[in-house]
XYZ file of C-alpha atoms in Angstrom:
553
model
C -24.529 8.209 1.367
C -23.985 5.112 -0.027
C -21.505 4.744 -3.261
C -20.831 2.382 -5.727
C -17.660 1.264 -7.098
C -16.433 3.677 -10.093
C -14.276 2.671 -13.317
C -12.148 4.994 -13.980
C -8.793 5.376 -16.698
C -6.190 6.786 -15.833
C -5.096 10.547 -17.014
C -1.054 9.482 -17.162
C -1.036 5.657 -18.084
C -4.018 5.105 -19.718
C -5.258 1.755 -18.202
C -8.380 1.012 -16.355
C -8.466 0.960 -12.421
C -11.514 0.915 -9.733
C -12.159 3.146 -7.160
C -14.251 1.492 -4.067
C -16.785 2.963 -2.639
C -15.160 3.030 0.979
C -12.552 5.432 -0.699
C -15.371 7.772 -1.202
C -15.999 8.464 2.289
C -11.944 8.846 3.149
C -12.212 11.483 0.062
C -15.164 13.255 1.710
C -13.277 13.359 4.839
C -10.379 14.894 3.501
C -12.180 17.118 1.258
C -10.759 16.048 -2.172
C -12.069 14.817 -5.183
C -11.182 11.068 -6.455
C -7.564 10.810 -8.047
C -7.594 10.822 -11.784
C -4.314 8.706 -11.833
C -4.165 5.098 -11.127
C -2.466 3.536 -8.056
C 0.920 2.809 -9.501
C 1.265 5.967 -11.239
C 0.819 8.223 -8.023
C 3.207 6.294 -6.472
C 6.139 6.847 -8.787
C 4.840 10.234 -9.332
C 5.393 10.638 -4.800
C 8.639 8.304 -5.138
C 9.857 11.045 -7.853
C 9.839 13.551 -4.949
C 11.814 11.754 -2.812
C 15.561 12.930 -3.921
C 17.825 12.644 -1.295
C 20.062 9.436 -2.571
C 22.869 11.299 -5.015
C 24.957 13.880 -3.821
C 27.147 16.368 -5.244
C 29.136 19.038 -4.137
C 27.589 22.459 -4.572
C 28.096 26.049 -2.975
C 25.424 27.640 -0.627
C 24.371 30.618 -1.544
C 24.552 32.670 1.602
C 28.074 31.747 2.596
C 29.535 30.872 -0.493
C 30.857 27.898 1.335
C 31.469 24.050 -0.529
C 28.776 21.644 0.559
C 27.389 18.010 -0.003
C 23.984 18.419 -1.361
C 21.378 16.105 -3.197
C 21.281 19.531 -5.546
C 23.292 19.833 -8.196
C 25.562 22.866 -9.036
C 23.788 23.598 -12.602
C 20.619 23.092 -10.959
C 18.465 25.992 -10.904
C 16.977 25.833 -7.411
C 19.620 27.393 -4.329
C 20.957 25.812 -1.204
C 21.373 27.004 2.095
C 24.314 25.040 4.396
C 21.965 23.064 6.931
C 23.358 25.567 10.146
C 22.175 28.404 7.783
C 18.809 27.325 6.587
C 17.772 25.948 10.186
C 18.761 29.724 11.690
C 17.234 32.625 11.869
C 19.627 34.183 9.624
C 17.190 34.523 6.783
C 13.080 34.248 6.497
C 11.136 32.450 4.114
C 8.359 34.851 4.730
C 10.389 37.180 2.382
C 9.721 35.371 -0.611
C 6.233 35.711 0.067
C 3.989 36.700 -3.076
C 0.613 37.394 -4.019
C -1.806 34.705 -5.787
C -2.077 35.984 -9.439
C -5.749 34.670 -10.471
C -4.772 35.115 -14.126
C -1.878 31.956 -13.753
C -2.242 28.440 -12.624
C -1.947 28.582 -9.369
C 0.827 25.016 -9.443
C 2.901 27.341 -11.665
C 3.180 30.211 -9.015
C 4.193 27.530 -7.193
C 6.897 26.325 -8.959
C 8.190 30.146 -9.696
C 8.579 30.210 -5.916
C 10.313 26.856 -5.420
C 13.347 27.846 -7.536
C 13.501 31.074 -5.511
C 13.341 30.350 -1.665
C 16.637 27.749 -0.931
C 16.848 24.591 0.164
C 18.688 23.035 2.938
C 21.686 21.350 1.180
C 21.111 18.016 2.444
C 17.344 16.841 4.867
C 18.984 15.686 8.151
C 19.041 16.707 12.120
C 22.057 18.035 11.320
C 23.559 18.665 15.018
C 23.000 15.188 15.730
C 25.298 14.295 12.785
C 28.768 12.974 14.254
C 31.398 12.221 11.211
C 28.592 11.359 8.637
C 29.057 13.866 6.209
C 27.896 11.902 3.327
C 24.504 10.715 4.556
C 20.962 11.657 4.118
C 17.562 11.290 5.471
C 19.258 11.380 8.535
C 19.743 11.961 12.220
C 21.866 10.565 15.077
C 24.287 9.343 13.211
C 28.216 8.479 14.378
C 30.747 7.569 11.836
C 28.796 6.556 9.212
C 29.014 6.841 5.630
C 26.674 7.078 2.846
C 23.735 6.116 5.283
C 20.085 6.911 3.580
C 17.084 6.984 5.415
C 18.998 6.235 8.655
C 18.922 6.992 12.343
C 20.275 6.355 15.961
C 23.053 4.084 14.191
C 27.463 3.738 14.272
C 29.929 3.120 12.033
C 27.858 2.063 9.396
C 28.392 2.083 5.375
C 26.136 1.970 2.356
C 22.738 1.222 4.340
C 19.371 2.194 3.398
C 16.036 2.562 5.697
C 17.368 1.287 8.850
C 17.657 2.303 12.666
C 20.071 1.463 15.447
C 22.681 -0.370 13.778
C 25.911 -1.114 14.878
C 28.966 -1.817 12.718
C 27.229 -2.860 9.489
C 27.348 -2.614 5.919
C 25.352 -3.205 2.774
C 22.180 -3.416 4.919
C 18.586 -2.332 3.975
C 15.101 -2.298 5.538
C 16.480 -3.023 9.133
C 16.469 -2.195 12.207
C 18.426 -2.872 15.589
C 21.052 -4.512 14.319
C 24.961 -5.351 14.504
C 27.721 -6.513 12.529
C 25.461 -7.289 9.800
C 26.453 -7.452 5.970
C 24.508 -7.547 2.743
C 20.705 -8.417 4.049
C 17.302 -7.192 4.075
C 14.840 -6.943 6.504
C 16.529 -7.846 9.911
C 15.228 -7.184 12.998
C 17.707 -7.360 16.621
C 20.561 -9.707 14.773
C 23.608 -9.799 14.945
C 26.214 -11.111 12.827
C 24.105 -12.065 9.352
C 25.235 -12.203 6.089
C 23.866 -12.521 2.926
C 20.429 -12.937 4.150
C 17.000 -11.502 4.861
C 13.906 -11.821 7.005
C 15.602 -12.722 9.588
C 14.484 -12.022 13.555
C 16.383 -12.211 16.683
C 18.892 -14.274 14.776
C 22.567 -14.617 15.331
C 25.432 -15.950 13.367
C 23.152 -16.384 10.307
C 24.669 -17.324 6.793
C 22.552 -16.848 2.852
C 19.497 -17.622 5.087
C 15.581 -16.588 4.487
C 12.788 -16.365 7.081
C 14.338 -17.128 10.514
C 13.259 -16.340 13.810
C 15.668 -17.241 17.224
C 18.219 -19.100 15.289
C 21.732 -19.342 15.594
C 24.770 -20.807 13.535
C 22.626 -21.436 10.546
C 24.087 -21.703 6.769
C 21.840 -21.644 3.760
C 18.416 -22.543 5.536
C 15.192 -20.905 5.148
C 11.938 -21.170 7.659
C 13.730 -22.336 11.104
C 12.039 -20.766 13.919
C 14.334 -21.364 17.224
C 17.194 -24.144 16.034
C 20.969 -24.189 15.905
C 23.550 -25.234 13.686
C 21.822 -26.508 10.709
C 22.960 -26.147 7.016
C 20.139 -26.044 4.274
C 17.699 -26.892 7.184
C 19.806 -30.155 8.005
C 21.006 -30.555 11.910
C 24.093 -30.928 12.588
C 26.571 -31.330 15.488
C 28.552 -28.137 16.718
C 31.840 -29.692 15.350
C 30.148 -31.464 12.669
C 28.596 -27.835 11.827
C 31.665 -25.886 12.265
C 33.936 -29.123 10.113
C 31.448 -28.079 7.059
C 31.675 -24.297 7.030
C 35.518 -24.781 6.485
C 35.517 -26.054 3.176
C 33.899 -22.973 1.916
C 36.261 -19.917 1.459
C 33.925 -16.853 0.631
C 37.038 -14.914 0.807
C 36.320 -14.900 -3.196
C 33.720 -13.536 -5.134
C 33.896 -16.895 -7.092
C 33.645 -19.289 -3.753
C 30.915 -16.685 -2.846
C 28.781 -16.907 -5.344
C 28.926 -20.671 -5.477
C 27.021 -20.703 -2.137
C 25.266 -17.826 -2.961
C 23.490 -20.239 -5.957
C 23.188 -23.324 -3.684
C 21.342 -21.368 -1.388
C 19.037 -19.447 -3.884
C 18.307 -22.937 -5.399
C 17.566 -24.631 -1.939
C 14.943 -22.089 -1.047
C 13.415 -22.415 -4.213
C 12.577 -25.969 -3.270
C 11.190 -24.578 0.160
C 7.448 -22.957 0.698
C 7.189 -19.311 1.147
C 4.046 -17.599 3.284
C 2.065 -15.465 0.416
C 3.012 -12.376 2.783
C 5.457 -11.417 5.048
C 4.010 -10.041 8.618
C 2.144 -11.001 12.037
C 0.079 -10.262 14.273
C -2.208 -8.712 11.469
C -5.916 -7.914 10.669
C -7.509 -7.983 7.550
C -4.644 -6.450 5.434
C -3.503 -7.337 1.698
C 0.140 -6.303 0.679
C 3.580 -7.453 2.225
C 5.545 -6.988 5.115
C 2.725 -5.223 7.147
C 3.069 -6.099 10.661
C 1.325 -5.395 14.012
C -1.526 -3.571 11.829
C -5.500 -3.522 11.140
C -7.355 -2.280 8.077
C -3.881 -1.885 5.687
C -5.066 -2.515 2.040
C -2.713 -2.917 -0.675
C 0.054 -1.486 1.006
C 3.721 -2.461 1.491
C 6.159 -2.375 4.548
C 3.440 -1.183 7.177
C 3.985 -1.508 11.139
C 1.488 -0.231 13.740
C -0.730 1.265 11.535
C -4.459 1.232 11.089
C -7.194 2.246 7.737
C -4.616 2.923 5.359
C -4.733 2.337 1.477
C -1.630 2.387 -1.107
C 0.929 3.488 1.073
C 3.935 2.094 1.452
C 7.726 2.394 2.998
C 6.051 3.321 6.694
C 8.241 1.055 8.559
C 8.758 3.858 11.234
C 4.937 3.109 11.716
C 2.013 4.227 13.843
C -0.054 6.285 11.040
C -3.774 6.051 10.985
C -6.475 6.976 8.504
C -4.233 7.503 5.354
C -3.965 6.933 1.678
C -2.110 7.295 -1.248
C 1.272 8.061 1.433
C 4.653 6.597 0.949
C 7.459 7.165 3.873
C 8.640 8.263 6.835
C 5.045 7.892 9.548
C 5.837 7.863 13.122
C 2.372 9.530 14.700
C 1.047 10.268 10.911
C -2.975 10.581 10.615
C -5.093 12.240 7.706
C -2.499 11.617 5.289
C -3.624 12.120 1.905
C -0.903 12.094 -1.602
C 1.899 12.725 0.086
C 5.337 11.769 0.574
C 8.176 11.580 2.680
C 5.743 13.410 5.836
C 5.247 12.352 9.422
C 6.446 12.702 12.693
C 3.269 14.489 14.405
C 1.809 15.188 10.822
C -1.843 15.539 10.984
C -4.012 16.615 7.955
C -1.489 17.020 5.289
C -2.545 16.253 1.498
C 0.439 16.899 -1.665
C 3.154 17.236 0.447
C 6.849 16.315 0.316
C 9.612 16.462 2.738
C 6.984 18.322 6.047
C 6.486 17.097 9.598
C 5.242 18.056 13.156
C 2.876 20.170 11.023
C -0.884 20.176 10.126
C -3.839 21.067 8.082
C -1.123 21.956 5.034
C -1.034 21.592 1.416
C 1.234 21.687 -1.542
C 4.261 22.609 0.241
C 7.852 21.299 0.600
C 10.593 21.927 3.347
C 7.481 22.969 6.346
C 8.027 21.928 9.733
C 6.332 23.033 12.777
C 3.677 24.538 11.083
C -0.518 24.469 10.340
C -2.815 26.165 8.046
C -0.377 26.593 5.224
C -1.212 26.366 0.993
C 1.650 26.182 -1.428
C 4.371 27.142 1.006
C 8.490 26.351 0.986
C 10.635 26.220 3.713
C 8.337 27.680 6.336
C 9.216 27.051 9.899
C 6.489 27.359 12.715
C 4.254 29.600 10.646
C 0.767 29.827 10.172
C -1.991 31.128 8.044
C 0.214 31.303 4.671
C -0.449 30.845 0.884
C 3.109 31.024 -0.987
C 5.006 32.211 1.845
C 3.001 35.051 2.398
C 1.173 35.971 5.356
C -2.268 35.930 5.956
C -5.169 36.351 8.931
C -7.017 33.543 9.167
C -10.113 34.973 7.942
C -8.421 36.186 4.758
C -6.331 32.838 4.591
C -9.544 30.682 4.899
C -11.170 32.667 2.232
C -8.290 32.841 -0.257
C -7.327 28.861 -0.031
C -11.201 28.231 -0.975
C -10.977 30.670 -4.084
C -7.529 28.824 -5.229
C -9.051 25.398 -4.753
C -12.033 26.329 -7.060
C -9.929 27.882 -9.694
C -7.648 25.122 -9.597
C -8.179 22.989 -12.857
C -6.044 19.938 -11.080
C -6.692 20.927 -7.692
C -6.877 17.263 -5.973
C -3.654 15.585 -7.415
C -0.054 15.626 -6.704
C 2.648 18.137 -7.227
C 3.647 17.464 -10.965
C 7.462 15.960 -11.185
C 7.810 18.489 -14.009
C 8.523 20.765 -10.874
C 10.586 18.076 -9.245
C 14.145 19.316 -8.340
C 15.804 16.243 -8.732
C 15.705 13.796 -12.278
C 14.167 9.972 -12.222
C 17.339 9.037 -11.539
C 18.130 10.856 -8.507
C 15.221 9.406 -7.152
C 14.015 6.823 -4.769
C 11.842 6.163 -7.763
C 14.546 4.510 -9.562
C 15.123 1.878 -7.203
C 11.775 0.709 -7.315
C 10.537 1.475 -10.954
C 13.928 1.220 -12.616
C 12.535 2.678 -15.815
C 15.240 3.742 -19.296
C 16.300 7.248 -19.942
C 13.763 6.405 -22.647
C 11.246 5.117 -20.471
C 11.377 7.945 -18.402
C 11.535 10.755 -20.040
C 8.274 9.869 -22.134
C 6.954 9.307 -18.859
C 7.383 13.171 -18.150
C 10.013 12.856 -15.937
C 13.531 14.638 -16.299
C 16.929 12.547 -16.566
C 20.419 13.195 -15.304
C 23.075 11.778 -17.746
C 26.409 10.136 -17.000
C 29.381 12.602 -15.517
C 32.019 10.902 -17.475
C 34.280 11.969 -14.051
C 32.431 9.617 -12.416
C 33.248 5.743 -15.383
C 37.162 6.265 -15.453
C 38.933 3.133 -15.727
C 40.250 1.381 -12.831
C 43.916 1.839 -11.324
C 43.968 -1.615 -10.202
C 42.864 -5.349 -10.956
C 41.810 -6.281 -7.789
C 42.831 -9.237 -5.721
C 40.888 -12.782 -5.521
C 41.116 -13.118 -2.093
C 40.079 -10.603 0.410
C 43.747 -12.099 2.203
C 45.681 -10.260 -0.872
C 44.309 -6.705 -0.476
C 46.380 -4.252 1.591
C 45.749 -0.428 2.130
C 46.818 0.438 -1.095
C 43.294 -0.347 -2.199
C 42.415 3.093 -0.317
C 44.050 5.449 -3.399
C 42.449 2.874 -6.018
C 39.655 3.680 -8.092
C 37.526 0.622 -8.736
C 34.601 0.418 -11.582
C 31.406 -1.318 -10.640
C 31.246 -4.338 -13.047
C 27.870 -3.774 -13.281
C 27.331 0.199 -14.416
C 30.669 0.939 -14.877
C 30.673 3.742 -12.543
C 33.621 4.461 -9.767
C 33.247 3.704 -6.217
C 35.901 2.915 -3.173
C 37.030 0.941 -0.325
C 36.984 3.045 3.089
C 39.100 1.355 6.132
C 36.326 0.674 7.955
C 34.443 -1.679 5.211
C 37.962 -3.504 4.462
C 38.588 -3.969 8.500
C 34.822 -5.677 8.741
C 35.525 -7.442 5.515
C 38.972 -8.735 6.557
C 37.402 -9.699 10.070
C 34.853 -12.122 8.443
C 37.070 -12.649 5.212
C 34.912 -11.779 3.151
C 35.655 -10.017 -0.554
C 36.232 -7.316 -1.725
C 32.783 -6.358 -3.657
C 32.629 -6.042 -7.077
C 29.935 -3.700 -7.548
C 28.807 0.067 -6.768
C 27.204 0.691 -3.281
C 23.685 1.817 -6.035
C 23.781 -1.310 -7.411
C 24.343 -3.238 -4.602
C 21.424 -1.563 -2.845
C 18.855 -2.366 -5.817
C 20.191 -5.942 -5.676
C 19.055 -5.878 -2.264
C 15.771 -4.319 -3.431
C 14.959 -6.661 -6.014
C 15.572 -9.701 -3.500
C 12.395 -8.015 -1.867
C 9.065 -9.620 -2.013
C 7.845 -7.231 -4.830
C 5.127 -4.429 -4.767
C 2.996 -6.275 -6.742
C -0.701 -8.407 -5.640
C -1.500 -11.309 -7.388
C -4.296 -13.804 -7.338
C -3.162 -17.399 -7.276
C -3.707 -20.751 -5.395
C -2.296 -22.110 -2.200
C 0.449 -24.707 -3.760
C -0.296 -26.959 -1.014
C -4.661 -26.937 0.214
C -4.739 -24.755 -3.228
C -7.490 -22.231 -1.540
C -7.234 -18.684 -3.589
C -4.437 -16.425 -2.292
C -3.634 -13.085 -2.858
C 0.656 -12.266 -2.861
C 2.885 -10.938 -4.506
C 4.333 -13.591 -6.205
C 3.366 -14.204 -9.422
C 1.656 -17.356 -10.533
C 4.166 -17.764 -13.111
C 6.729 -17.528 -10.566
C 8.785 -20.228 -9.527
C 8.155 -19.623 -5.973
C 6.481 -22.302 -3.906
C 3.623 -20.385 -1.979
C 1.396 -20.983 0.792
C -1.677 -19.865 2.605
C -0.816 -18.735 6.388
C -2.491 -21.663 7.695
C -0.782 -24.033 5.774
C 3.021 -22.086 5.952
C 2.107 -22.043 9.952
C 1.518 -25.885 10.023
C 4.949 -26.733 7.720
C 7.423 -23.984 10.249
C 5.967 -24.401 13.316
C-alpha cells in the first residue's frame, strides 16, 4: 500500500505535527493505530514513567522492615524489600482479576497497580556491594547515589554511565576513571570539567577531544599534547601556566570556567555529535543506520524518536526512550530492553516479549496489562489464561479500548513530574506541570534547613568536620553533604568544595548537552542547509561534517 504523509494535531498540546508515510508501515507491523500525540509530548509523557531518581525511606509491606525506595511513605502504591519481591515468597498471580467490560479497561489497570507491590528500588540487587543509595542499577561497589549505573567503583553522584572508576559528578559516560564534573566521556581518565571527550587523559574545561593528553581549555584536538586553548606549548612551559591558576576556589574556578566557555564559543562545532553513521538526523548517534530524529543512539538500526539508548543494539523501534541492549519491535515504551522483543506501552520490562501495558515484567511473553509478573505467560491483569482464551480476550479489550494505541496515562504514574527523569529534560513549573496533567511533589521543609556552617574558600581549609555539616545548595536551597570519599578525590586534585546540590549539578551537566531539539540552518562556513540542534539564533559557530572534518583533522 502506498501512503501519504498525514497532518495531524495533537490530542495533549494542540499543535500541528506530520506523520510520514514510512511510519505507516512500522504501525502496520506492530499492529497499532497512528499516535494521536505529537513527538515531544509522548516523550515526556514515557520520561514521566521513568521514576527512579528521588528516594525516600519507606517500610515494605511484607516485613515491615525500613527501606530506600523511589516510593514515598504517603504514597498509595506498596513496596516489597528487593530480596522479597525477587523471591518466591509471594505471587503476583494472586492479584489476578477478571476484565470488567462495563469499565475502561486503563482504569482496571490502574486499580491493580496500587494493589500488587513494587520492588522498593529497580536494581540487580545481589550484585549491589555498599551502594545502598543507588538506582537503575547493578554491579555496583561503593558507590553512592549512582543512577542509571553499572559495572562501576567508588563512584558519587553519576548518572547513565558504565565501568567507572573513582569518579564523581559524571554523566552520559562510560569506561572511565578519576573523572569529575563531565559529560559524555568515553575510556578517560583524569578529566575535569569537560565533555565529549575520547580516549583522553589529563583533560582540563575541554570540548570534543579524541587521544589527547595534558590539555587545558581547548576544544577539537584530535591526538596532541599539552596545549592550552588549542595553543602548543612545551611540557614545562605547559605545566609553568597551569600554576597560576588555583581552582582550589569556586571563585578561581569559575574564572577559567568563563575563559573556556568563551574560547569555544569562538571555535566551530560539527552540527551533530557521532561517527561512523548512516543516514541519521538527531545527536550523539553513533555506529548506527536508519536513526531519525533520535538522540544518544549507538549500534542501532530503523529507529524513530527514541532516545537515551546509549546501551545500544535495538532495531526496528519507535517512539522508545532507554535502557536497549538487544531491543527490537519496540513500540511507546520506556525504560525496556535487554532481550525485549515486541513490547508496545511498557515501562520498567525486559528479557520479555510480545507484552503490553505492563510494568515490573521480566522473563515473560504474551502478557496484557500485567504488574510484577515474573516468567509468566498467557496473562491479562495478572490473571491466568490458555492461550486460546488469552488470544481471544486481548482482541476483545483492544476493540473496546477507546485509547487503545497510546501510552499509559501519567495520571496513573506512581511518581510526580518531579520525581521524574522528565524533569531533567523538560524542567517544566509546578504550574507548568500540573496543567500539563501531571502530579507534583512539594518541598519537605526537612529537607531547606539552614546551613551549620559557612564553608571554607579553599578546598585546603576544609577538615572532617564538614562530614556533620549540613550545607544548602545555593541554587534550590535544598540540603546535601560531603561524604569522605568526594572530599579525599577533591583534596587529591584540590579542587572545591561544590556549592550546589548533586540534582542541580546533574541538570547543569544536562543542559551543557547538545539539546533535543532539530533545527534547520546553514553551514557557517560553505553555508549548505544543515539540520542540528543548535538553534540559528544561537551563538554557536556550526558546521557541516565535511567542512568540521577539514578544520580538526
Amino acid at each position: 500500500m502506498e501512503y501519504k504523509p498525514e497532518n495531524k494535531n495533537c490530542l495533549n498540546c494542540k499543535k500541528d505535527f506530520v506523520i510520514e508515510p514510512e511510519d505507516f508501515g512500522f504501525y502496520e507491523q506492530m499492529k497499532v493505530p497512528p499516535p494521536l500525540w505529537c513527538p515531544e509530548c509522548r516523550f515526556i509523557r514515557r520520561l514521566a514513567w521513568q521514576g527512579y531518581r528521588s528516594l525516600y525511606k519507606n517500610k515494605c509491606a511484607f516485613s515491615g522492615d525500613t527501606v530506600i525506595s523511589t516510593i514515598p511513605p504517603d504514597s498509595e502504591h506498596k513496596i516489597y524489600r528487593q530480596d522479597i519481591w525477587w523471591s518466591d515468597k509471594w505471587d503476583p498471580k494472586s492479584y489476578g482479576r477478571d476484565y470488567d467490560p462495563s469499565r475502561p479497561f486503563i482504569e482496571q489497570w490502574g486499580e491493580l497497580l496500587k494493589e500488587v507491590p513494587l520492588p522498593a528500588l529497580m536494581t540487580e540487587y545481589s550484585s549491589m556491594v555498599g551502594s545502598d543509595y543507588c538506582n537503575a542499577a547493578s554491579t555496583l561497589k561503593n558507590c553512592y547515589l549512582c543512577f542509571k549505573f553499572d559495572e562501576s567503583e567508588e563512584c558519587g553522584y553519576c548518572n547513565t554511565g558504565t565501568g567507572l572508576k573513582n569518579s564523581f559528578d559524571v554523566s552520559f559516560s562510560n569506561y572511565n576513571e578519576l573523572c569529575y564534573e563531565s559529560t559524555n566521556l568515553n575510556k578517560c581518565n583524569q578529566v575535569f570539567f569537560s565533555q565529549d571527550c575520547e580516549e583522553s587523559y589529563n583533560i582540563w574545561f575541554s570540548r570534543d577531544l579524541v587521544g589527547c593528553n595534558d590539555c587545558f581549555g581547548c576544544v577539537n584536538l584530535r591526538s596532541k599534547s599539552y596545549h592550552i586553548f588549542n595553543k602548543a606549548y612545551s611540557k614545562e612551559d605547559y605545566h609553568a601556566f597551569i600554576k597560576k591558576y588555583d581552582l582550589g576556589t569556586s571563585k578561581g574556578l569559575n574564572i577559567f570556567k568563563k575563559e573556556a566557555y568563551e574560547f569555544m564559543l569562538t571555535q566551530p562545532r560539527r552540527q551533530f555529535q557521532g561517527y561512523q553513521n548512516q543516514n541519521v538526523s538527531g545527536d550523539y548517534i553513533y555506529k548506527s543506520r536508519n536513526v531519525i530524529d533520535s538522540y544518544m543512539i549507538r549500534n542501532s538500526e530503523n529507529i524513530k524518536h527514541c532516545q537515551l539508548l546509549k546501551a545500544g543494539d535495538v532495531h526496528n523501534a519507535m517512539d522508545y526512550s532507554m535502557f536497549g541492549m538487544k531491543a527490537e519491535w519496540i513500540y511507546e515504551c520506556a525504560w525496556v530492553g535487554l532481550n525485549a522483543h515486541n513490547n508496545k506501552f511498557n515501562v520498567w520490562c525486559y528479557k520479555s516479549h510480545d507484552i503490553e501495558y505492563c510494568l515490573g515484567c521480566m522473563g515473560s511473553g504474551n502478557l496484557f496489562g500485567c504488574v510484577g509478573i515474573r516468567t509468566g505467560e498467557y496473562c491479562i491483569l495478572n490473571k491466568q489464561y490458555s492461550k486460546a482464551d488469552y488470544t481471544k480476550l486481548v482482541n476483545k479489550i483492544k476493540a473496546e479500548m477507546k485509547d487503545y494505541g497510546e501510552m499509559l496515562p501519567v495520571s496513573l504514574c506512581p511518581w510526580a513530574y518531579n520525581e521524574t527523569n522528565a524533569i531533567e529534560w523538560f524542567p517544566f513549573s509546578k504550574e507548568e506541570a500540573t496543567a500539563r496533567g501531571f502530579a507534583w511533589r512539594d518541598k519537605d521543609a526537612r529537607e531547606y534547613l539552614d546551613a551549620t556552617i559557612e564553608l571554607p574558600d579553599h578546598i585546603n581549609d576544609v577538615s572532617e568536620e564538614i562530614f556533620k555539616a549540613i550545607l544548602k545548595c545555593e541554587d534550590c536551597g535544598k540540603n546535601y553533604q560531603i561524604i569522605p570519599k568526594e572530599l579525599q578525590f577533591l583534596k587529591r586534585f584540590t579542587l572545591p568544595i561544590p556549592r550546589h546540590c548533586p540534582l542541580c549539578r546533574e541538570r547543569a551537566r544536562v543542559k551543557q548537552l547538545n539539546p533535543m531539539e532539530n533545527h534547520t540552518r546553514l553551514c557557517d562556513k560553505c553555508k549548505i542547509e544543515i539540520r542540528t540542534s543548535y538553534s540559528p539564533d544561537g551563538p554557536e559557530i556550526v558546521y557541516c561534517e565535511k567542512c568540521y572534518q577539514q578544520e580538526v583533522y
